[in-house]
CSV table of C-alpha atoms in Angstrom, one decimal:
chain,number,residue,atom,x,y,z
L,1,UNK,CA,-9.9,42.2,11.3
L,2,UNK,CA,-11.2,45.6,9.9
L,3,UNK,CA,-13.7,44.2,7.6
L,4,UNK,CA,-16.9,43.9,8.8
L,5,UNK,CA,-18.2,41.8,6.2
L,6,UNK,CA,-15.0,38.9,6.7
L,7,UNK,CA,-15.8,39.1,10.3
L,8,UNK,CA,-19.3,38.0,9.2
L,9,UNK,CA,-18.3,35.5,7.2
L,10,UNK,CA,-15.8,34.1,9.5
L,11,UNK,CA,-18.6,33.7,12.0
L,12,UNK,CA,-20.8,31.6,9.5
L,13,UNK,CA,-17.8,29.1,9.1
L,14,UNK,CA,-17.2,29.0,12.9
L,15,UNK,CA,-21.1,28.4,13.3
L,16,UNK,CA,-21.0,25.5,10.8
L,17,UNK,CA,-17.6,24.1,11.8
L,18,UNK,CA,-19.9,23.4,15.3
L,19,UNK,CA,-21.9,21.4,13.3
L,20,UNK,CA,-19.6,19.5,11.5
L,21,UNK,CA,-17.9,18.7,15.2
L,22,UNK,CA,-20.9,16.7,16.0
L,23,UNK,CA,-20.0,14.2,12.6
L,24,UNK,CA,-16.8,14.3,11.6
L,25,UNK,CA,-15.5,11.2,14.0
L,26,UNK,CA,-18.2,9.0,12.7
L,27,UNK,CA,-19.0,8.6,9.2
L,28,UNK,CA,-17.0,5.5,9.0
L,29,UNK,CA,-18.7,3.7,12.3
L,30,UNK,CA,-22.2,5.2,11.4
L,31,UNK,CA,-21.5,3.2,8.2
L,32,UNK,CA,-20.1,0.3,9.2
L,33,UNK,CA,-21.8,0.0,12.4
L,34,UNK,CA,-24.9,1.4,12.9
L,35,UNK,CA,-26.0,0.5,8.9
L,36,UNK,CA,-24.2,-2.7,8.9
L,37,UNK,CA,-22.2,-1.9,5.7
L,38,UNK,CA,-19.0,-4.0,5.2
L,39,UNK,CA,-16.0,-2.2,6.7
L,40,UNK,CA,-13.9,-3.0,2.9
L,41,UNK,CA,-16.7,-1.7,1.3
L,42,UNK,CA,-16.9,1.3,3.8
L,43,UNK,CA,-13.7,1.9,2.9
L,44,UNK,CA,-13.9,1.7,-0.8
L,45,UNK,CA,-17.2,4.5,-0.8
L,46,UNK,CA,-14.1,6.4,1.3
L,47,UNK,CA,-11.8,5.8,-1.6
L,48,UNK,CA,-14.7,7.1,-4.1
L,49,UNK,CA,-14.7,10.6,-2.0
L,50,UNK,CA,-11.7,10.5,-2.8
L,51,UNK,CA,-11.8,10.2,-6.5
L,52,UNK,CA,-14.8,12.4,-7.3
L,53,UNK,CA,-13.0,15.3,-5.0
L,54,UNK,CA,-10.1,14.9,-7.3
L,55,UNK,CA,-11.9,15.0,-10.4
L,56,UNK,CA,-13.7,18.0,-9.7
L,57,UNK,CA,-11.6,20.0,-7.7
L,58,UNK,CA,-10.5,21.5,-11.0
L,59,UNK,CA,-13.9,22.4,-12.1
L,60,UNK,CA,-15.0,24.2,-8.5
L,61,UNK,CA,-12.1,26.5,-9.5
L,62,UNK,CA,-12.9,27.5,-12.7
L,63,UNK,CA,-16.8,28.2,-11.8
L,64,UNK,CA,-15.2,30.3,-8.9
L,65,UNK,CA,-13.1,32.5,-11.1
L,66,UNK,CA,-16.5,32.6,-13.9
L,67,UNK,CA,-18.9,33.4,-11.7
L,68,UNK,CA,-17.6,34.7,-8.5
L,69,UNK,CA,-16.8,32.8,-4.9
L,70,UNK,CA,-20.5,33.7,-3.6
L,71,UNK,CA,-22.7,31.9,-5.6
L,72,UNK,CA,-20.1,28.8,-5.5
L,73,UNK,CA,-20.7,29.1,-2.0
L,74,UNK,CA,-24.3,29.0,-1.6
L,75,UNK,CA,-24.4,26.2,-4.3
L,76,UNK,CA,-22.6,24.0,-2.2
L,77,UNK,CA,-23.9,24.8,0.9
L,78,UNK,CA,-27.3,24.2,-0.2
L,79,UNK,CA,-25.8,20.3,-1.8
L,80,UNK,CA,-23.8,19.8,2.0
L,81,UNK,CA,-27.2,21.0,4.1
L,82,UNK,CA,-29.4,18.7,1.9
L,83,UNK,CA,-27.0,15.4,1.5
L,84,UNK,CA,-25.7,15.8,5.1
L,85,UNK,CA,-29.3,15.3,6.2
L,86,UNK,CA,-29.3,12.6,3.2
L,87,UNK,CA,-26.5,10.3,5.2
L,88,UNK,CA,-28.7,9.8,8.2
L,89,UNK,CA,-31.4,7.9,6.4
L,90,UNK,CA,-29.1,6.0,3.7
L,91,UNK,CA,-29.7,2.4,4.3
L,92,UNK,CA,-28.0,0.5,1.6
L,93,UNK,CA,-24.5,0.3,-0.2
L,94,UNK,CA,-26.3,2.3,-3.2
L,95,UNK,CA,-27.6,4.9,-1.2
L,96,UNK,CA,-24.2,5.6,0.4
L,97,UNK,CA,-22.4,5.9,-2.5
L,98,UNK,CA,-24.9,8.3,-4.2
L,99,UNK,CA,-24.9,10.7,-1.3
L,100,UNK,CA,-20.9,10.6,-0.6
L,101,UNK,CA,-20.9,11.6,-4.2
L,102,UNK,CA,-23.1,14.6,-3.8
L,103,UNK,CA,-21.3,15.0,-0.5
L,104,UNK,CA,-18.3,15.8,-2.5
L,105,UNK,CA,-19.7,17.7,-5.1
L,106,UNK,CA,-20.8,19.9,-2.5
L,107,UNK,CA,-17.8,20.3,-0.8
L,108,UNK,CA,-15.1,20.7,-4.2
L,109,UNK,CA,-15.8,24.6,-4.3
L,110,UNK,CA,-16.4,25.4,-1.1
L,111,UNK,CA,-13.5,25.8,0.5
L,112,UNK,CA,-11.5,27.3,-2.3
L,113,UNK,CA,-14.5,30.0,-2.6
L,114,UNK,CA,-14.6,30.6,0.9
L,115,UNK,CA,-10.9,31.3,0.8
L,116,UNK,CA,-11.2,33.4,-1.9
L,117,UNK,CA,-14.0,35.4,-0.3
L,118,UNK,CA,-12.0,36.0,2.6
L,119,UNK,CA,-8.9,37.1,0.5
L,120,UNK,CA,-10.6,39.8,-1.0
L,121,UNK,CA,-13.1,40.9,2.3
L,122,UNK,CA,-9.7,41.8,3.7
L,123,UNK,CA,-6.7,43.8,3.4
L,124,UNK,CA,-3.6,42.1,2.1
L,125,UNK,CA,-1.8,43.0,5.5
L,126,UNK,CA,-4.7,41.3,7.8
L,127,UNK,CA,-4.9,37.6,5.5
L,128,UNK,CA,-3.0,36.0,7.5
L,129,UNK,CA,-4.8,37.2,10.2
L,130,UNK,CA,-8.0,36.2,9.2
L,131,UNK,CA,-7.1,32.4,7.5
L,132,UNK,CA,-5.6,32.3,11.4
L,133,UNK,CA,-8.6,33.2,13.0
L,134,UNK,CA,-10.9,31.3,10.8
L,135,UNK,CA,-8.9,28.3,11.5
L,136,UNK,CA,-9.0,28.6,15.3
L,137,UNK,CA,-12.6,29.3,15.3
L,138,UNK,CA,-12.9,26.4,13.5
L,139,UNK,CA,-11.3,24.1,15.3
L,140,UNK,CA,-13.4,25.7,18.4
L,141,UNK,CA,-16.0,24.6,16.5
L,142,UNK,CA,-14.8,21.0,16.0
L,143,UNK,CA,-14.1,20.9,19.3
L,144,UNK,CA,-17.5,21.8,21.0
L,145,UNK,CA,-19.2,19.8,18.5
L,146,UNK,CA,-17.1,16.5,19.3
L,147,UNK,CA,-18.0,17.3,22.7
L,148,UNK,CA,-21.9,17.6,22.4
L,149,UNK,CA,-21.9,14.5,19.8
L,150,UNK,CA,-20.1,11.9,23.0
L,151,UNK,CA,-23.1,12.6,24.9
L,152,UNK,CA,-25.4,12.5,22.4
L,153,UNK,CA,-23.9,9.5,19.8
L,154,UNK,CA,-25.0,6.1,21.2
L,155,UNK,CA,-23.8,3.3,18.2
L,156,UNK,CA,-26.3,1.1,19.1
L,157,UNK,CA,-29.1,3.6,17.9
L,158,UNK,CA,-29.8,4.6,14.3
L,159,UNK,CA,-31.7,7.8,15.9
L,160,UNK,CA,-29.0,9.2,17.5
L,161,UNK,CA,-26.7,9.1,14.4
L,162,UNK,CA,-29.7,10.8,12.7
L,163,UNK,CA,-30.1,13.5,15.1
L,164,UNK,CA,-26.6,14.8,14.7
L,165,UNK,CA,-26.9,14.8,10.8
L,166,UNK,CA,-30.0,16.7,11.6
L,167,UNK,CA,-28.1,19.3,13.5
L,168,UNK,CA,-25.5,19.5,10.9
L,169,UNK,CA,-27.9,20.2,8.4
L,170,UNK,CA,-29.3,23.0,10.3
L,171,UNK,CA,-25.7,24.2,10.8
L,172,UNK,CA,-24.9,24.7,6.9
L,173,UNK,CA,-28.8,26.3,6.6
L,174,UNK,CA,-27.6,28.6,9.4
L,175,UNK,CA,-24.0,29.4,7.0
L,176,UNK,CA,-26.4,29.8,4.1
L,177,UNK,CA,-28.1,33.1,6.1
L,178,UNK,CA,-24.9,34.3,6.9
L,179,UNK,CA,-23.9,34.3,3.0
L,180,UNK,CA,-27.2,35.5,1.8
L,181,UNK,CA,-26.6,38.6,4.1
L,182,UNK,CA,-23.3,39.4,2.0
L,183,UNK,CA,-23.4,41.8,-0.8
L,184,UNK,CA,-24.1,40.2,-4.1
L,185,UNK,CA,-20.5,41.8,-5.1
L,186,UNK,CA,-18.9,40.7,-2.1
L,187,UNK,CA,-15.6,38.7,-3.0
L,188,UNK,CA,-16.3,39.1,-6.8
L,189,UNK,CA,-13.1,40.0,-9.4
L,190,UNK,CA,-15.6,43.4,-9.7
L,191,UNK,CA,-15.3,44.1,-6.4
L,192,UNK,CA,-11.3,44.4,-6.4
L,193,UNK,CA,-10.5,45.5,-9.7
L,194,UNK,CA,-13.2,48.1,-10.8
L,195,UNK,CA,-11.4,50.3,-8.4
L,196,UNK,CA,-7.9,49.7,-10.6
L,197,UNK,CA,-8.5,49.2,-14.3
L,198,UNK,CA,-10.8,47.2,-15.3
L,199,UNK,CA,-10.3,48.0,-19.0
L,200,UNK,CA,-6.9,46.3,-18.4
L,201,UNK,CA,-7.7,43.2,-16.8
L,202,UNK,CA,-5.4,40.4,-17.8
L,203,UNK,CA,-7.1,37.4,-19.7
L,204,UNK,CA,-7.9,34.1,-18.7
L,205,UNK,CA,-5.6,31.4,-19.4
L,206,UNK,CA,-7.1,29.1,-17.5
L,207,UNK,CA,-5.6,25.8,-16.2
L,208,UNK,CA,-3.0,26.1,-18.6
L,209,UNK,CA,-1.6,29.5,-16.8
L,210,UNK,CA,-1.9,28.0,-13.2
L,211,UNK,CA,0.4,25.0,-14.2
L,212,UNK,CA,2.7,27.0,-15.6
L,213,UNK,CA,3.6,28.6,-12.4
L,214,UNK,CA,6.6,26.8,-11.3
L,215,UNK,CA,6.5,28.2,-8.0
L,216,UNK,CA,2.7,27.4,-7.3
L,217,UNK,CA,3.9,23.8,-8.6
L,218,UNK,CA,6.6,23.4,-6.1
L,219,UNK,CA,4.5,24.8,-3.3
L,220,UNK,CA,2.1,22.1,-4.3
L,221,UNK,CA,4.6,19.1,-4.7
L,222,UNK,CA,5.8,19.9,-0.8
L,223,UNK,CA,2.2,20.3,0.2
L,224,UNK,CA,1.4,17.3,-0.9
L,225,UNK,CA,4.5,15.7,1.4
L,226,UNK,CA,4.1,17.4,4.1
L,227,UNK,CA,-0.2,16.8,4.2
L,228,UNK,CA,0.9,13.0,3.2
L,229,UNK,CA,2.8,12.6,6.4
L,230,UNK,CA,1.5,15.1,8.3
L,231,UNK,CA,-2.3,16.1,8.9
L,232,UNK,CA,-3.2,12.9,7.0
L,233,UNK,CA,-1.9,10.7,9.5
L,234,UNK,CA,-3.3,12.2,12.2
L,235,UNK,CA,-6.8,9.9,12.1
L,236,UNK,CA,-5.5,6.3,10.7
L,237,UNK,CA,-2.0,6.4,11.2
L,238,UNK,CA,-2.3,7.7,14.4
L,239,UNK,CA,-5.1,6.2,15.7
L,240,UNK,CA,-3.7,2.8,14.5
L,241,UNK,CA,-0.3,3.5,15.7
L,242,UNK,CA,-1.3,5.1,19.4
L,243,UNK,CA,-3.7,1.8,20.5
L,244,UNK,CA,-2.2,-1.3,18.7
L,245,UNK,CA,1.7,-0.3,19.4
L,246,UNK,CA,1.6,2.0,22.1
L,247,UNK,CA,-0.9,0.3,24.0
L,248,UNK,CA,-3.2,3.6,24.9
L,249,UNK,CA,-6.6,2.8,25.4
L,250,UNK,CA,-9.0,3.7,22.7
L,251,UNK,CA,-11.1,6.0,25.6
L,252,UNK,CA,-8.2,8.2,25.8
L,253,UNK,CA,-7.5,8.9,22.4
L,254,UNK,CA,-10.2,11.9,22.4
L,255,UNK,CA,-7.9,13.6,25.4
L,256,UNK,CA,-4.9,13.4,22.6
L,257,UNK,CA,-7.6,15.3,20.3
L,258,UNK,CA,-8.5,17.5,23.1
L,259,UNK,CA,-5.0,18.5,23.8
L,260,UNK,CA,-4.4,19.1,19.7
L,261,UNK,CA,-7.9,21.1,19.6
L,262,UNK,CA,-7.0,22.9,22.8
L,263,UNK,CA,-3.4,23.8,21.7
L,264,UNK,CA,-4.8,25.4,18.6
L,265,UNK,CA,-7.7,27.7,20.1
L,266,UNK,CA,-5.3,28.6,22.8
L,267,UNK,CA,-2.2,29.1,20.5
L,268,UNK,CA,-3.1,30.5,17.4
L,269,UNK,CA,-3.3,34.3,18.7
L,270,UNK,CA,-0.3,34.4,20.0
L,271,UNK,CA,1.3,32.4,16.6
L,272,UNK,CA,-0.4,35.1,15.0
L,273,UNK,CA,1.5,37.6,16.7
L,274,UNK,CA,5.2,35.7,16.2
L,275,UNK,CA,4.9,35.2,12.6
L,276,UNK,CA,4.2,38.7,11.1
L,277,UNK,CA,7.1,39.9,9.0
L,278,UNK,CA,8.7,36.9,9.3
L,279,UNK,CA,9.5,34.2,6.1
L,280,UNK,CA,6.8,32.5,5.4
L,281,UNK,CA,8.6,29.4,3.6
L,282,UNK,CA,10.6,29.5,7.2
L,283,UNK,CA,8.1,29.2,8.9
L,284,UNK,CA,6.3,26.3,6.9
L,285,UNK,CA,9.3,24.7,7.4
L,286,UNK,CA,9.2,24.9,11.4
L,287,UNK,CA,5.5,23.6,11.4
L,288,UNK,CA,6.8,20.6,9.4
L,289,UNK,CA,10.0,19.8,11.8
L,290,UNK,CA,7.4,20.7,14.5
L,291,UNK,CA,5.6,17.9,13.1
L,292,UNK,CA,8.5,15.5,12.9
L,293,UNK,CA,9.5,16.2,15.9
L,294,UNK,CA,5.7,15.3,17.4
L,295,UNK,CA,5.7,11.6,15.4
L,296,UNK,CA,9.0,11.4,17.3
L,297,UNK,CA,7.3,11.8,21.0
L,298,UNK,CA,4.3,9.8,19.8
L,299,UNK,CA,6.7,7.2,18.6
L,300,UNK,CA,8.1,6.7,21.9
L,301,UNK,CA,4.4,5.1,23.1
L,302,UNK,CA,5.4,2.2,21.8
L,303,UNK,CA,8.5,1.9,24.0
L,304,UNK,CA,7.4,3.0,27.4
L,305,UNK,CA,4.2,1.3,29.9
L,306,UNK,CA,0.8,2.6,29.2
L,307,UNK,CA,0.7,5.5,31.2
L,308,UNK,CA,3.7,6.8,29.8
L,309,UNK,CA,2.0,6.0,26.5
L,310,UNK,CA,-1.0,8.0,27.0
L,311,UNK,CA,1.2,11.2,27.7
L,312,UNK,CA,3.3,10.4,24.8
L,313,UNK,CA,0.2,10.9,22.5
L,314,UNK,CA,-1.4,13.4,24.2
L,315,UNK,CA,1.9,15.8,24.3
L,316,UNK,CA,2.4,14.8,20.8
L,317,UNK,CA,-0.4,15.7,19.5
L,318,UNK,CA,-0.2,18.8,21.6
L,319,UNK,CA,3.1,19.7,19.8
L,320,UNK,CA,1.4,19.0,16.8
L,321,UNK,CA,-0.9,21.9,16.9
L,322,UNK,CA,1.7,24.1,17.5
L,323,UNK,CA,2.6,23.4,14.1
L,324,UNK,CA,-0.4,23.6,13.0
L,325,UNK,CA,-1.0,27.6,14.1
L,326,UNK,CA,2.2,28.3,11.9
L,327,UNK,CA,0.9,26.1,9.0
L,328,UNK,CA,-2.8,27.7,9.1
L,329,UNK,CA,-2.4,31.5,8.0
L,330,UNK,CA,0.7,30.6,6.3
L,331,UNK,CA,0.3,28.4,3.9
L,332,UNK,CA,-3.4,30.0,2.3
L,333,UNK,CA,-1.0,33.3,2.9
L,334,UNK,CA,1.4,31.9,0.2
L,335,UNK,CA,-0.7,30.7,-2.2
L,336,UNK,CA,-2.6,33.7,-2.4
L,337,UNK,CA,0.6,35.9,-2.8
L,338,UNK,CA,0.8,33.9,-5.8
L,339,UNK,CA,-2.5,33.5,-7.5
L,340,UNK,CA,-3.5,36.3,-10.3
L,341,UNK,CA,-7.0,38.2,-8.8
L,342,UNK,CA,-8.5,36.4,-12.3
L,343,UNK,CA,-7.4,33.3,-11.0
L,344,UNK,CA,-7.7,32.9,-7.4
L,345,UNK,CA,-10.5,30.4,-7.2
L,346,UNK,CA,-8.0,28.1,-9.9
L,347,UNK,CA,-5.0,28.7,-7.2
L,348,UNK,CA,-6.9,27.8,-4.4
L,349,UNK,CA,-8.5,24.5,-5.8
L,350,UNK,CA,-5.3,23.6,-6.8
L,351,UNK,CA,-4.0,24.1,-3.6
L,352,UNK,CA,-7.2,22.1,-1.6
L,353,UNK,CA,-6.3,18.9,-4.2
L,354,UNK,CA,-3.5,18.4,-1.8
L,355,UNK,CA,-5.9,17.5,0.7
L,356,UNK,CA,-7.4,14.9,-1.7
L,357,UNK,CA,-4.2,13.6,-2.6
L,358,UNK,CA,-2.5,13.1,0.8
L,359,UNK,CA,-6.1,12.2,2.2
L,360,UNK,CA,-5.7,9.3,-0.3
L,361,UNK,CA,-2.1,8.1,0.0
L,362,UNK,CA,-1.4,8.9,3.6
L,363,UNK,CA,-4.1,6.2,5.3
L,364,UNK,CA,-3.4,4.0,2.5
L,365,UNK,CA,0.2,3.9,3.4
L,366,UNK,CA,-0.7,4.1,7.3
L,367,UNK,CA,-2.7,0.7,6.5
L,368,UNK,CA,-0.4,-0.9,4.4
L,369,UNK,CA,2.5,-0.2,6.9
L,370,UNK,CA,0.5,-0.6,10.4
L,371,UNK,CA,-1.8,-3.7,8.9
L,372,UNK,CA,1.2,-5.7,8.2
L,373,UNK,CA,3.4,-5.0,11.9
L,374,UNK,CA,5.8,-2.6,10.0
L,375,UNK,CA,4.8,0.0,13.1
L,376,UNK,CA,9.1,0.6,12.7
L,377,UNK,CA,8.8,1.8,9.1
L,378,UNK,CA,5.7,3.9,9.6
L,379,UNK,CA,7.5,5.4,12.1
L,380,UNK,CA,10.5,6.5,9.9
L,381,UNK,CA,8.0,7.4,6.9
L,382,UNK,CA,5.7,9.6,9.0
L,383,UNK,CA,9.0,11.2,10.6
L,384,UNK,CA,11.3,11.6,7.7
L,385,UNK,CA,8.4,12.4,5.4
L,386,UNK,CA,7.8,15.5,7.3
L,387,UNK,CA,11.5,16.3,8.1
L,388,UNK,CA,11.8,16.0,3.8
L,389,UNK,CA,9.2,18.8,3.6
L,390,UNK,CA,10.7,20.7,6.6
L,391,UNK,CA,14.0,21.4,4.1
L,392,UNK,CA,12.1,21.2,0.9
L,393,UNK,CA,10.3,24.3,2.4
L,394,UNK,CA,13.9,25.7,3.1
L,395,UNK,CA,14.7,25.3,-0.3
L,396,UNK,CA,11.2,27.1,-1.6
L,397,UNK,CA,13.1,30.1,-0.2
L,398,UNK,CA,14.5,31.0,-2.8
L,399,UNK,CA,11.6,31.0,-5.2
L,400,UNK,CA,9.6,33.4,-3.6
L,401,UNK,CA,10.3,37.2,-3.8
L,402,UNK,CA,10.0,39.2,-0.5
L,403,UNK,CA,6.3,39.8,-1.1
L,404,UNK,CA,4.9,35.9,-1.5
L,405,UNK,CA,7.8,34.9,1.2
L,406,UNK,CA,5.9,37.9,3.6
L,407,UNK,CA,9.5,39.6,3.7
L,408,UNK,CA,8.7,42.6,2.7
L,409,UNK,CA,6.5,43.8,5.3
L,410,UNK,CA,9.9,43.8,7.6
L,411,UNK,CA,11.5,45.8,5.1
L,412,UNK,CA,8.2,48.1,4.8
L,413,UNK,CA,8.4,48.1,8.7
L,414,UNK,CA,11.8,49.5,8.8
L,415,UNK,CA,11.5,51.9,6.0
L,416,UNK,CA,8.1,53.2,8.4
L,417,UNK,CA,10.7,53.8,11.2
């Protein structure tokens, strides 16, 4: 990236990405139990994320396009150092419901902001480029975090819980810096339109403009499939699937993980290199058949001994990641492509509502399915499901003009030549 300033900011995410590694796996056994909450009502406070990041997604995007992505940012990094330190001492059903609500107020705006910062730190040539690398350095981040925290987590000890919270903390102050050390201006409608006409700048329509974007609508409806039976399986469904039907042993889950983590890190340069030029709705649609195609070898777990079994998850979820370094610069690519500079920060908490969404329906359905022996039909939902989006995402072809479906820079190539 040319930008110095999105290379900055890139490194604050990666830096509290290595935080968020050491927690991630283990809000639901810190809850359960090292506090001794009820697992139904653990999963009822996971429910209520769910809700509150639903309600306010919308919100987060219209302070974003008010007041700018920056001080979105900073507010909810300042909310996500405070009430991630919060979790570690919460010691009743009360407590833990407050703080996963503040948790999620925190959160609603700031990844929409953060992808709006980017999109504007950068050239429009270089954003898939950067969501790319900002994904794999996450995912690095993940990854050396879940690392440190299986040496460190011991579930018999409230301490050790609370001394990765504590770290995680640290790790959003540490973001914080980063952000503070970005112009005021940086990522601000000022800073990319004062340079065009101001004077002419298009006004808001709010809400009411964003869902009347068909396009953004239908990008949104096969998100929200694809997420469903994809990414948001990848924890419950998974997980359940892997251990009850397949046998694998719950100790070798993590090298499934590793494998998916390692894939990415290793993988996304050289995705990053394939896809430039090419469709974009093409290649959302490989990342979903990708991801068809990796339920289908995980499937196979339950049909084969346990050694066998093991491989099956851990090349599944392998092939998994692939899909997920065409689906990381791309999608953000898309939606960006489409959003109005006034309403960028509405787009992209529109788009991140698909994450609540699918986050809510895809373990529920996992649960259902998997809790009652129907391993058989989860197996053709999380398969088909992801094959439906694979040719719904054919079909968006023909909604996008050459510039949202990344065509044109082949045509722009040629012309070069």
């Amino acid at each position: 990236m040319s930008h110095p300033l999105a290379r900055r900011l890139i490194l604050g995410i990666a830096f509290s990405a290595l935080g968020t590694g050491l927690t991630m796996p283990f809000l639901y056994v810190y809850l359960s139990q090292a506090r001794g909450i009820p697992t139904q009502t653990v999963g009822f406070i996971f429910a209520w994320m769910g809700i509150v990041s639903f309600i306010a997604a919308p919100f987060g995007g219209t302070l974003i396009d008010r007041f700018g992505p920056r001080p979105i940012m900073l507010a909810g990094l300042v909310v996500e150092a405070i009430t991630t330190y919060l979790i570690g001492h919460v010691s009743t059903v009360g407590q833990a419901v407050v703080v996963a609500t503040l948790v999620c107020l925190g959160t609603v705006g700031l990844y929409p902001a953060t992808t709006a910062m980017l999109t504007r730190l950068v050239p429009e040539d270089e954003r898939q480029r950067a969501y790319g690398i900002q994904f794999m350095l996450m995912n690095a981040g993940f990854g050396i975090g879940g690392i440190v925290s299986s040496v460190i987590i011991d579930v018999t000890s409230i301490a050790s819980f609370q001394l990765l919270y504590l770290i995680d903390a640290l790790s959003y102050v540490g973001y914080i810096i980063v952000v503070l050390t970005l112009p005021r201006s940086a990522g601000s409608l000022a800073s990319v339109t004062d340079a065009t006409a101001p004077d002419e700048a298009p006004a808001d329509g709010g809400w009411r403009e964003v869902l009347a974007d068909r396009t953004m609508l239908r990008f949104v409806l096969v998100s929200i499939v694809v997420v469903t039976f994809g990414y948001a399986q990848m924890e419950a469904g998974f997980t359940a699937y892997a251990t009850q039907t397949g046998g694998v042993p719950a100790n070798r889950l993590g090298w499934a993980y590793a494998a998916n983590t390692g894939v990415i890190v290793l993988g996304q340069l050289v995705a990053l290199r394939f896809i430039g030029g090419r469709s974009r709705s093409r290649l959302l649609a490989a990342a979903a058949a990708l991801w068809s195609f990796s339920w289908v070898v995980i499937a196979l777990s339950g049909r084969v001994d346990q050694t066998a079994a093991v491989v099956c998850a851990i090349v599944g979820l392998g092939l998994f990641g692939v899909g997920e370094t065409l689906w990381a610069p791309v999608a953000p690519a898309v939606v960006n492509d489409l959003a109005p500079e006034h309403l960028r920060g509405r787009y992209n908490s529109f788009q991140s509502m698909v994450w609540t969404v699918a986050g809510v329906i895809g373990p529920a359905s996992a649960g259902l399915l998997l809790g009652n022996q129907q391993a058989g039909w989860w197996v053709v939902a999380v398969v088909g499901g992801t094959a439906l989006a694979a040719l719904m995402f054919l079909e968006l072809h023909r909604h996008l003009t050459p510039d949202q479906d990344g065509r044109a820079d082949i045509a722009s190539g040629v012309a070069a030549h």
